[in-house]
């Protein structure tokens, strides 16, 4: 398994209001991205893919 490479890059997006948070999350989900919300930041990343 050591010859397999996987990577993921996360974007951190700040927001100021609840409405802005909802809009950003919807936009990121429509891009088919993995999204989490923590401490006034939205973390968005491409879904995991395995490269050989």
C-alpha positions as CSV (number, residue, x, y, z in Angstrom):
1,X,0.0,0.0,0.0
2,X,2.9,2.4,0.3
3,X,3.0,2.9,-3.5
4,X,-0.5,4.5,-3.4
5,X,-0.7,8.2,-3.1
6,X,-3.7,10.2,-1.9
7,X,-4.0,13.8,-1.1
8,X,-6.6,16.4,-0.2
9,X,-6.4,20.2,-0.1
10,X,-8.7,22.1,2.2
11,X,-10.0,25.6,1.7
12,X,-10.9,27.6,4.8
13,X,-13.6,30.2,4.2
14,X,-14.6,32.7,6.9
15,X,-18.1,34.0,7.3
16,X,-19.8,36.8,9.2
17,X,-23.5,35.9,9.4
18,X,-25.8,32.9,9.5
19,X,-27.2,33.7,6.0
20,X,-23.7,34.0,4.6
21,X,-22.7,30.7,6.1
22,X,-25.7,28.9,4.6
23,X,-25.1,30.4,1.1
24,X,-21.4,29.4,1.2
25,X,-22.2,25.8,2.4
26,X,-24.8,25.4,-0.4
27,X,-22.4,26.7,-3.0
28,X,-19.7,24.3,-1.9
29,X,-22.1,21.3,-1.7
30,X,-23.3,22.1,-5.3
31,X,-19.6,21.8,-6.3
32,X,-19.7,18.2,-4.8
33,X,-17.2,19.1,-2.1
34,X,-16.9,17.8,1.5
35,X,-17.9,20.6,3.9
36,X,-17.6,21.1,7.7
37,X,-18.3,24.2,9.8
38,X,-16.2,24.9,12.9
39,X,-15.6,28.1,14.9
40,X,-16.7,30.7,12.4
41,X,-14.9,29.0,9.5
42,X,-16.1,26.7,6.7
43,X,-13.7,23.9,5.7
44,X,-14.3,22.8,2.2
45,X,-12.3,20.0,0.3
46,X,-12.6,17.9,-2.7
47,X,-13.9,14.4,-1.9
48,X,-11.2,11.8,-1.4
49,X,-9.8,10.2,-4.5
50,X,-7.1,7.5,-4.8
51,X,-4.3,8.0,-7.3
52,X,-1.9,5.3,-8.4
